[in-house]
Amino acid sequence: MIEVIQDARKHLDAVTLLTAAKERVPSIDRATVYRTIDLLKRLGLIDELDLMHLEGEKHFYEVKSRKDHIHLACFHCGRIEEFSAPLFERLKQEINQEARFRVRVARMEVGGTCSTCAEQATALEGEKGKSRAASSS
Amino acid sequence: MIEVIQDARKHLDAVTLLTAAKERVPSIDRATVYRTIDLLKRLGLIDELDLMHLEGEKHFYEVKSRKDHIHLACFHCGRIEEFSAPLFERLKQEINQEARFRVRVARMEVGGTCSTCAEQATALEGEKGKSRAASSS
DNA sequence: ATAACTGCAAATCTTTTGCTTACAG
DNA sequence: CTGTAAGCAAAAGATTTGCAGTTAT
């Protein structure tokens, strides 16, 4: 089961995970998937993500890596980027020290506009701008 | 409606929000609450939180403040602490620059052990073994 | 026999939607 | 009128639970 998550190229939600798992064990049930997810979560083997609820309220899962990364969710194209930063690690340390809070899991999710979509938007504005400029939203 | 969220001393989930709103407008319905939440979210007036799903899968809401803060959720006592750090702001800037990702909302949630619970755990360990060391408070 | 795991079905919880009425512009 | 907002009821989506049958210890 954790293999399924590991093998996945993208973040899986429970239903997709169920479908994927069925390819290996056709008889597998929803309940088993959820129970296993819960187990893996408690064991700290996987992380649970929300990905800014771009696709509804479901959760997504990924195998926990040594280095946490931030998920950047583009509101326009829905793509999820991952971003690692030393600053993030430092921030966690700071929380440990300044708030005296022992960090076990840290999740940072960001929503906004990815570079591709930003460029497209800029390009579009440019086209329209030929005829008429200056409409501040 | 946003007043209800503003007045709240703690983070509210939709059901609690509904109850609170009913005190002002008894006829109010779930649907209205959810529709309003959705509106306020889109207007960027409130932020949606998960608080590490300490209490199930519901979402919590708080009025958006100028300065984002990080939510620290204690797995032991369930308390939610807020933590602001310049480092967090810098991290967002870094995302803007290095990933060329235009950040609109950033959410960071941390799960772990708060200082109080950590002290209690230490105290317990101390009892089992040797004498306690001085603890800060 | 015991304990852990699984499938199946039903239940629960949270959020969304369709329809209808009320009301303001 | 016409479009927006609200109530109500039902639906939908995601996750959990109770129960019973299997399998390994």
mmCIF file of C-alpha atoms (C1' of nucleotides) in Angstrom:
data_model
loop_
_atom_site.group_PDB
_atom_site.id
_atom_site.type_symbol
_atom_site.label_atom_id
_atom_site.label_comp_id
_atom_site.label_asym_id
_atom_site.label_seq_id
_atom_site.Cartn_x
_atom_site.Cartn_y
_atom_site.Cartn_z
ATOM 1 C CA MET A 1 0.000 0.000 0.000
ATOM 2 C CA ILE A 2 2.721 2.421 0.832
ATOM 3 C CA GLU A 3 4.293 1.202 -2.382
ATOM 4 C CA VAL A 4 1.351 2.561 -4.261
ATOM 5 C CA ILE A 5 1.898 5.971 -2.743
ATOM 6 C CA GLN A 6 5.602 5.707 -3.391
ATOM 7 C CA ASP A 7 5.128 4.727 -6.990
ATOM 8 C CA ALA A 8 2.744 7.530 -7.734
ATOM 9 C CA ARG A 9 4.120 10.403 -9.695
ATOM 10 C CA LYS A 10 1.717 12.848 -8.175
ATOM 11 C CA HIS A 11 -0.145 13.305 -4.952
ATOM 12 C CA LEU A 12 -2.923 10.833 -4.488
ATOM 13 C CA ASP A 13 -6.230 11.228 -2.775
ATOM 14 C CA ALA A 14 -7.926 8.333 -1.058
ATOM 15 C CA VAL A 15 -10.227 7.473 -3.943
ATOM 16 C CA THR A 16 -7.437 7.452 -6.517
ATOM 17 C CA LEU A 17 -5.366 5.493 -4.094
ATOM 18 C CA LEU A 18 -8.140 2.963 -3.837
ATOM 19 C CA THR A 19 -8.286 2.627 -7.603
ATOM 20 C CA ALA A 20 -4.542 2.240 -7.830
ATOM 21 C CA ALA A 21 -4.468 -0.296 -5.041
ATOM 22 C CA LYS A 22 -7.212 -2.289 -6.734
ATOM 23 C CA GLU A 23 -4.887 -2.928 -9.636
ATOM 24 C CA ARG A 24 -2.709 -4.907 -7.312
ATOM 25 C CA VAL A 25 -5.301 -6.320 -4.979
ATOM 26 C CA PRO A 26 -8.636 -6.228 -6.791
ATOM 27 C CA SER A 27 -10.659 -7.083 -3.724
ATOM 28 C CA ILE A 28 -9.398 -4.187 -1.640
ATOM 29 C CA ASP A 29 -11.987 -1.959 -0.051
ATOM 30 C CA ARG A 30 -12.301 1.718 0.797
ATOM 31 C CA ALA A 31 -12.203 0.939 4.473
ATOM 32 C CA THR A 32 -8.879 -0.817 4.209
ATOM 33 C CA VAL A 33 -7.418 2.107 2.341
ATOM 34 C CA TYR A 34 -8.572 4.574 4.927
ATOM 35 C CA ARG A 35 -7.444 2.365 7.765
ATOM 36 C CA THR A 36 -4.034 1.974 6.213
ATOM 37 C CA ILE A 37 -3.714 5.667 5.523
ATOM 38 C CA ASP A 38 -4.495 6.313 9.131
ATOM 39 C CA LEU A 39 -1.889 3.828 10.228
ATOM 40 C CA LEU A 40 0.802 5.230 7.975
ATOM 41 C CA LYS A 41 -0.016 8.700 9.147
ATOM 42 C CA ARG A 42 0.362 7.725 12.759
ATOM 43 C CA LEU A 43 3.602 5.947 12.015
ATOM 44 C CA GLY A 44 4.830 9.128 10.429
ATOM 45 C CA LEU A 45 5.488 7.457 7.112
ATOM 46 C CA ILE A 46 3.251 9.640 5.035
ATOM 47 C CA ASP A 47 2.122 13.217 5.120
ATOM 48 C CA GLU A 48 -1.349 14.438 4.562
ATOM 49 C CA LEU A 49 -1.921 17.412 2.314
ATOM 50 C CA ASP A 50 -4.854 19.580 1.433
ATOM 51 C CA LEU A 51 -3.334 21.337 -1.548
ATOM 52 C CA MET A 52 -5.461 24.375 -0.894
ATOM 53 C CA HIS A 53 -8.637 22.441 -1.657
ATOM 54 C CA LEU A 54 -8.195 23.106 -5.317
ATOM 55 C CA GLU A 55 -10.156 19.983 -6.090
ATOM 56 C CA GLY A 56 -12.647 19.838 -3.299
ATOM 57 C CA GLU A 57 -12.267 18.838 0.280
ATOM 58 C CA LYS A 58 -10.345 15.644 -0.093
ATOM 59 C CA HIS A 59 -6.904 14.964 1.240
ATOM 60 C CA PHE A 60 -3.794 13.939 -0.580
ATOM 61 C CA TYR A 61 -0.920 11.843 0.554
ATOM 62 C CA GLU A 62 2.761 11.606 -0.098
ATOM 63 C CA VAL A 63 5.578 9.622 1.407
ATOM 64 C CA LYS A 64 7.284 11.631 4.063
ATOM 65 C CA SER A 65 10.730 12.784 3.112
ATOM 66 C CA ARG A 66 13.493 13.890 5.350
ATOM 67 C CA LYS A 67 13.264 17.386 4.068
ATOM 68 C CA ASP A 68 9.832 18.892 4.192
ATOM 69 C CA HIS A 69 8.815 20.906 1.247
ATOM 70 C CA ILE A 70 6.253 23.556 0.655
ATOM 71 C CA HIS A 71 3.420 22.990 -1.772
ATOM 72 C CA LEU A 72 2.563 25.771 -4.140
ATOM 73 C CA ALA A 73 -0.888 25.418 -5.617
ATOM 74 C CA CYS A 74 -1.765 27.502 -8.646
ATOM 75 C CA PHE A 75 -5.358 28.719 -8.514
ATOM 76 C CA HIS A 76 -5.417 29.118 -12.270
ATOM 77 C CA CYS A 77 -4.019 25.930 -13.741
ATOM 78 C CA GLY A 78 -4.247 23.766 -10.646
ATOM 79 C CA ARG A 79 -0.679 22.622 -10.860
ATOM 80 C CA ILE A 80 1.158 21.784 -7.690
ATOM 81 C CA GLU A 81 4.769 22.768 -7.355
ATOM 82 C CA GLU A 82 7.076 21.749 -4.597
ATOM 83 C CA PHE A 83 9.489 24.137 -3.055
ATOM 84 C CA SER A 84 12.234 23.436 -0.567
ATOM 85 C CA ALA A 85 13.978 26.178 1.276
ATOM 86 C CA PRO A 86 16.549 26.320 4.026
ATOM 87 C CA LEU A 87 14.500 29.168 5.354
ATOM 88 C CA PHE A 88 11.674 26.758 5.984
ATOM 89 C CA GLU A 89 13.918 24.538 8.049
ATOM 90 C CA ARG A 90 15.140 27.535 9.951
ATOM 91 C CA LEU A 91 11.612 28.642 10.600
ATOM 92 C CA LYS A 92 10.835 25.288 12.132
ATOM 93 C CA GLN A 93 13.854 25.546 14.340
ATOM 94 C CA GLU A 94 12.780 28.973 15.371
ATOM 95 C CA ILE A 95 9.397 27.614 16.366
ATOM 96 C CA ASN A 96 11.115 24.959 18.412
ATOM 97 C CA GLN A 97 13.199 27.509 20.196
ATOM 98 C CA GLU A 98 11.134 30.645 20.491
ATOM 99 C CA ALA A 99 7.768 29.083 21.088
ATOM 100 C CA ARG A 100 9.298 26.122 22.870
ATOM 101 C CA PHE A 101 7.072 23.980 20.702
ATOM 102 C CA ARG A 102 8.377 20.584 19.689
ATOM 103 C CA VAL A 103 7.584 20.392 15.993
ATOM 104 C CA ARG A 104 6.643 16.949 14.766
ATOM 105 C CA VAL A 105 4.977 17.716 11.464
ATOM 106 C CA ALA A 106 5.013 20.974 9.604
ATOM 107 C CA ARG A 107 2.838 21.703 6.659
ATOM 108 C CA MET A 108 3.017 24.778 4.558
ATOM 109 C CA GLU A 109 0.732 25.299 1.627
ATOM 110 C CA VAL A 110 0.608 28.311 -0.558
ATOM 111 C CA GLY A 111 -2.014 29.350 -3.062
ATOM 112 C CA GLY A 112 -1.485 31.845 -5.827
ATOM 113 C CA THR A 113 -0.364 32.146 -9.388
ATOM 114 C CA CYS A 114 2.432 30.094 -10.857
ATOM 115 C CA SER A 115 4.988 31.608 -13.157
ATOM 116 C CA THR A 116 3.429 30.155 -16.280
ATOM 117 C CA CYS A 117 -0.012 31.497 -15.543
ATOM 118 C CA ALA A 118 1.412 34.851 -14.518
ATOM 119 C CA GLU A 119 3.160 35.140 -17.852
ATOM 120 C CA GLN A 120 0.038 34.268 -19.732
ATOM 121 C CA ALA A 121 -1.906 36.852 -17.833
ATOM 122 C CA THR A 122 0.733 39.430 -18.604
ATOM 123 C CA ALA A 123 0.664 38.490 -22.263
ATOM 124 C CA LEU A 124 -3.094 38.833 -22.391
ATOM 125 C CA GLU A 125 -2.976 42.196 -20.758
ATOM 126 C CA GLY A 126 -0.454 43.218 -23.339
ATOM 127 C CA GLU A 127 -2.752 42.294 -26.190
ATOM 128 C CA LYS A 128 -5.684 44.152 -24.811
ATOM 129 C CA GLY A 129 -3.482 47.037 -23.833
ATOM 130 C CA LYS A 130 -2.806 47.825 -27.476
ATOM 131 C CA SER A 131 -6.249 49.248 -27.861
ATOM 132 C CA ARG A 132 -6.890 50.449 -24.394
ATOM 133 C CA ALA A 133 -4.889 50.642 -21.237
ATOM 134 C CA ALA A 134 -5.384 51.353 -17.572
ATOM 135 C CA SER A 135 -8.213 49.517 -16.018
ATOM 136 C CA SER A 136 -7.056 48.855 -12.526
ATOM 137 C CA SER A 137 -9.089 45.733 -11.902
ATOM 138 C CA MET B 1 -21.704 37.191 9.768
ATOM 139 C CA ILE B 2 -18.139 38.284 9.593
ATOM 140 C CA GLU B 3 -18.853 39.960 12.892
ATOM 141 C CA VAL B 4 -19.490 36.583 14.394
ATOM 142 C CA ILE B 5 -16.094 35.392 13.264
ATOM 143 C CA GLN B 6 -14.527 38.603 14.460
ATOM 144 C CA ASP B 7 -16.155 38.399 17.854
ATOM 145 C CA ALA B 8 -15.089 34.842 18.436
ATOM 146 C CA ARG B 9 -12.222 34.337 20.786
ATOM 147 C CA LYS B 10 -11.188 31.134 19.152
ATOM 148 C CA HIS B 11 -11.252 29.597 15.721
ATOM 149 C CA LEU B 12 -14.697 28.586 14.606
ATOM 150 C CA ASP B 13 -15.801 25.738 12.451
ATOM 151 C CA ALA B 14 -18.852 25.962 10.262
ATOM 152 C CA VAL B 15 -21.217 24.245 12.665
ATOM 153 C CA THR B 16 -20.185 26.382 15.625
ATOM 154 C CA LEU B 17 -20.418 29.379 13.394
ATOM 155 C CA LEU B 18 -23.934 28.392 12.491
ATOM 156 C CA THR B 19 -24.878 28.091 16.130
ATOM 157 C CA ALA B 20 -23.324 31.438 16.931
ATOM 158 C CA ALA B 21 -24.995 33.080 13.982
ATOM 159 C CA LYS B 22 -28.351 31.666 15.024
ATOM 160 C CA GLU B 23 -28.158 33.688 18.201
ATOM 161 C CA ARG B 24 -28.344 36.803 16.106
ATOM 162 C CA VAL B 25 -30.512 35.577 13.284
ATOM 163 C CA PRO B 26 -32.415 32.530 14.518
ATOM 164 C CA SER B 27 -33.703 31.597 11.097
ATOM 165 C CA ILE B 28 -30.304 31.319 9.516
ATOM 166 C CA ASP B 29 -29.495 28.092 7.704
ATOM 167 C CA ARG B 30 -26.420 25.959 7.138
ATOM 168 C CA ALA B 31 -26.455 26.797 3.481
ATOM 169 C CA THR B 32 -26.285 30.508 4.143
ATOM 170 C CA VAL B 33 -23.362 30.033 6.460
ATOM 171 C CA TYR B 34 -21.458 27.988 3.930
ATOM 172 C CA ARG B 35 -22.297 30.363 1.121
ATOM 173 C CA THR B 36 -21.134 33.298 3.187
ATOM 174 C CA ILE B 37 -17.964 31.550 4.224
ATOM 175 C CA ASP B 38 -17.255 30.876 0.599
ATOM 176 C CA LEU B 39 -17.854 34.484 -0.285
ATOM 177 C CA LEU B 40 -15.646 35.823 2.481
ATOM 178 C CA LYS B 41 -12.959 33.407 1.482
ATOM 179 C CA ARG B 42 -13.048 34.576 -2.098
ATOM 180 C CA LEU B 43 -12.988 38.170 -0.998
ATOM 181 C CA GLY B 44 -9.912 37.390 1.006
ATOM 182 C CA LEU B 45 -11.503 38.519 4.240
ATOM 183 C CA ILE B 46 -11.121 35.292 6.105
ATOM 184 C CA ASP B 47 -8.661 32.452 6.144
ATOM 185 C CA GLU B 48 -9.497 28.812 6.250
ATOM 186 C CA LEU B 49 -7.618 26.562 8.607
ATOM 187 C CA ASP B 50 -7.416 22.868 9.223
ATOM 188 C CA LEU B 51 -5.578 22.987 12.504
ATOM 189 C CA MET B 52 -3.992 19.652 11.754
ATOM 190 C CA HIS B 53 -7.361 17.914 11.883
ATOM 191 C CA LEU B 54 -7.103 17.627 15.616
ATOM 192 C CA GLU B 55 -10.858 17.536 15.839
ATOM 193 C CA GLY B 56 -11.862 15.772 12.693
ATOM 194 C CA GLU B 57 -11.984 16.931 9.152
ATOM 195 C CA LYS B 58 -13.765 20.195 9.547
ATOM 196 C CA HIS B 59 -12.380 23.576 8.693
ATOM 197 C CA PHE B 60 -11.934 26.556 10.890
ATOM 198 C CA TYR B 61 -12.061 30.207 10.037
ATOM 199 C CA GLU B 62 -10.488 33.376 11.237
ATOM 200 C CA VAL B 63 -10.497 36.930 10.041
ATOM 201 C CA LYS B 64 -7.534 37.544 7.841
ATOM 202 C CA SER B 65 -4.972 39.731 9.453
ATOM 203 C CA ARG B 66 -2.325 41.862 7.924
ATOM 204 C CA LYS B 67 0.367 39.594 9.166
ATOM 205 C CA ASP B 68 -0.086 35.906 8.602
ATOM 206 C CA HIS B 69 0.682 33.723 11.515
ATOM 207 C CA ILE B 70 1.527 30.111 11.916
ATOM 208 C CA HIS B 71 -0.741 27.815 13.847
ATOM 209 C CA LEU B 72 0.832 25.420 16.260
ATOM 210 C CA ALA B 73 -1.424 22.550 17.215
ATOM 211 C CA CYS B 74 -0.534 20.452 20.213
ATOM 212 C CA PHE B 75 -1.313 16.801 19.643
ATOM 213 C CA HIS B 76 -1.524 16.223 23.364
ATOM 214 C CA CYS B 77 -3.712 18.943 24.775
ATOM 215 C CA GLY B 78 -5.250 20.150 21.550
ATOM 216 C CA ARG B 79 -4.458 23.749 22.187
ATOM 217 C CA ILE B 80 -3.763 26.019 19.247
ATOM 218 C CA GLU B 81 -1.038 28.595 19.521
ATOM 219 C CA GLU B 82 -0.330 31.326 17.071
ATOM 220 C CA PHE B 83 3.147 32.253 16.078
ATOM 221 C CA SER B 84 4.307 35.160 13.980
ATOM 222 C CA ALA B 85 7.767 35.338 12.602
ATOM 223 C CA PRO B 86 9.585 37.678 10.276
ATOM 224 C CA LEU B 87 11.147 34.545 8.888
ATOM 225 C CA PHE B 88 7.736 33.459 7.668
ATOM 226 C CA GLU B 89 7.297 36.699 5.781
ATOM 227 C CA ARG B 90 10.731 36.307 4.312
ATOM 228 C CA LEU B 91 9.965 32.788 3.273
ATOM 229 C CA LYS B 92 6.934 34.004 1.372
ATOM 230 C CA GLN B 93 9.038 36.606 -0.358
ATOM 231 C CA GLU B 94 11.525 33.973 -1.251
ATOM 232 C CA ILE B 95 8.791 31.897 -2.829
ATOM 233 C CA ASN B 96 7.703 34.903 -4.806
ATOM 234 C CA GLN B 97 11.192 35.468 -6.078
ATOM 235 C CA GLU B 98 12.843 32.107 -6.396
ATOM 236 C CA ALA B 99 9.882 30.102 -7.581
ATOM 237 C CA ARG B 100 8.412 33.084 -9.378
ATOM 238 C CA PHE B 101 5.168 32.168 -7.736
ATOM 239 C CA ARG B 102 2.792 34.959 -6.856
ATOM 240 C CA VAL B 103 1.694 34.107 -3.339
ATOM 241 C CA ARG B 104 -1.867 35.018 -2.528
ATOM 242 C CA VAL B 105 -2.547 32.946 0.558
ATOM 243 C CA ALA B 106 -0.028 31.127 2.662
ATOM 244 C CA ARG B 107 -0.943 28.684 5.322
ATOM 245 C CA MET B 108 1.463 27.039 7.671
ATOM 246 C CA GLU B 109 0.323 24.604 10.280
ATOM 247 C CA VAL B 110 2.505 22.734 12.662
ATOM 248 C CA GLY B 111 1.692 19.762 14.818
ATOM 249 C CA GLY B 112 3.694 18.664 17.797
ATOM 250 C CA THR B 113 4.027 19.161 21.499
ATOM 251 C CA CYS B 114 3.500 22.487 23.201
ATOM 252 C CA SER B 115 5.778 23.683 25.946
ATOM 253 C CA THR B 116 3.317 22.835 28.691
ATOM 254 C CA CYS B 117 2.827 19.277 27.555
ATOM 255 C CA ALA B 118 6.543 18.849 26.989
ATOM 256 C CA GLU B 119 7.220 19.909 30.557
ATOM 257 C CA GLN B 120 4.670 17.504 31.899
ATOM 258 C CA ALA B 121 6.221 14.693 29.933
ATOM 259 C CA THR B 122 9.632 15.624 31.249
ATOM 260 C CA ALA B 123 8.296 15.758 34.763
ATOM 261 C CA LEU B 124 6.839 12.292 34.429
ATOM 262 C CA GLU B 125 10.078 10.910 33.147
ATOM 263 C CA GLY B 126 11.833 12.547 36.025
ATOM 264 C CA GLU B 127 9.579 10.855 38.522
ATOM 265 C CA LYS B 128 10.348 7.468 37.131
ATOM 266 C CA GLY B 129 14.062 7.961 37.170
ATOM 267 C CA LYS B 130 15.950 10.483 39.162
ATOM 268 C CA SER B 131 15.066 13.826 40.622
ATOM 269 C CA ARG B 132 13.677 16.659 38.610
ATOM 270 C CA ALA B 133 15.750 19.442 37.216
ATOM 271 C CA ALA B 134 14.772 23.055 37.414
ATOM 272 C CA SER B 135 12.071 23.929 34.939
ATOM 273 C CA SER B 136 11.419 27.316 33.512
ATOM 274 C CA SER B 137 7.979 28.838 33.472
ATOM 275 C "C1'" DA C 1 -8.176 -19.807 20.873
ATOM 276 C "C1'" DT C 2 -6.520 -15.195 20.156
ATOM 277 C "C1'" DA C 3 -5.405 -11.266 17.836
ATOM 278 C "C1'" DA C 4 -4.956 -8.739 13.745
ATOM 279 C "C1'" DC C 5 -6.713 -7.799 9.067
ATOM 280 C "C1'" DT C 6 -10.096 -7.467 5.522
ATOM 281 C "C1'" DG C 7 -14.433 -6.931 2.922
ATOM 282 C "C1'" DC C 8 -18.960 -5.317 2.957
ATOM 283 C "C1'" DA C 9 -22.632 -2.391 4.113
ATOM 284 C "C1'" DA C 10 -24.373 1.155 6.625
ATOM 285 C "C1'" DA C 11 -23.643 5.232 9.158
ATOM 286 C "C1'" DT C 12 -21.730 9.793 10.058
ATOM 287 C "C1'" DC C 13 -19.987 14.157 9.215
ATOM 288 C "C1'" DT C 14 -19.199 18.115 6.405
ATOM 289 C "C1'" DT C 15 -20.282 20.697 2.565
ATOM 290 C "C1'" DT C 16 -22.964 21.674 -1.712
ATOM 291 C "C1'" DT C 17 -26.969 22.214 -4.697
ATOM 292 C "C1'" DG C 18 -31.800 22.770 -6.563
ATOM 293 C "C1'" DC C 19 -35.817 24.837 -5.869
ATOM 294 C "C1'" DT C 20 -38.825 28.449 -4.127
ATOM 295 C "C1'" DT C 21 -39.914 32.594 -1.889
ATOM 296 C "C1'" DA C 22 -38.815 37.302 -0.275
ATOM 297 C "C1'" DC C 23 -36.977 41.586 -1.149
ATOM 298 C "C1'" DA C 24 -34.214 45.585 -3.037
ATOM 299 C "C1'" DG C 25 -32.890 48.222 -7.028
ATOM 300 C "C1'" DC D 1 -39.597 43.543 -13.628
ATOM 301 C "C1'" DT D 2 -34.989 41.542 -12.461
ATOM 302 C "C1'" DG D 3 -31.337 39.995 -10.004
ATOM 303 C "C1'" DT D 4 -29.538 38.915 -5.438
ATOM 304 C "C1'" DA D 5 -29.924 36.674 -1.024
ATOM 305 C "C1'" DA D 6 -32.086 33.314 2.174
ATOM 306 C "C1'" DG D 7 -34.561 29.160 3.826
ATOM 307 C "C1'" DC D 8 -35.514 24.445 3.312
ATOM 308 C "C1'" DA D 9 -34.776 19.885 1.950
ATOM 309 C "C1'" DA D 10 -32.242 16.683 -0.348
ATOM 310 C "C1'" DA D 11 -27.892 15.317 -2.448
ATOM 311 C "C1'" DA D 12 -23.192 14.574 -2.734
ATOM 312 C "C1'" DG D 13 -18.553 13.624 -1.257
ATOM 313 C "C1'" DA D 14 -15.272 11.931 2.053
ATOM 314 C "C1'" DT D 15 -14.338 9.250 5.842
ATOM 315 C "C1'" DT D 16 -15.546 6.069 9.700
ATOM 316 C "C1'" DT D 17 -17.625 2.214 12.047
ATOM 317 C "C1'" DG D 18 -19.921 -2.305 13.268
ATOM 318 C "C1'" DC D 19 -20.069 -6.824 12.086
ATOM 319 C "C1'" DA D 20 -18.630 -11.193 10.330
ATOM 320 C "C1'" DG D 21 -15.445 -14.179 8.086
ATOM 321 C "C1'" DT D 22 -10.132 -15.281 7.397
ATOM 322 C "C1'" DT D 23 -5.704 -16.081 8.438
ATOM 323 C "C1'" DA D 24 -1.515 -16.246 11.059
ATOM 324 C "C1'" DT D 25 0.337 -17.041 15.839
#
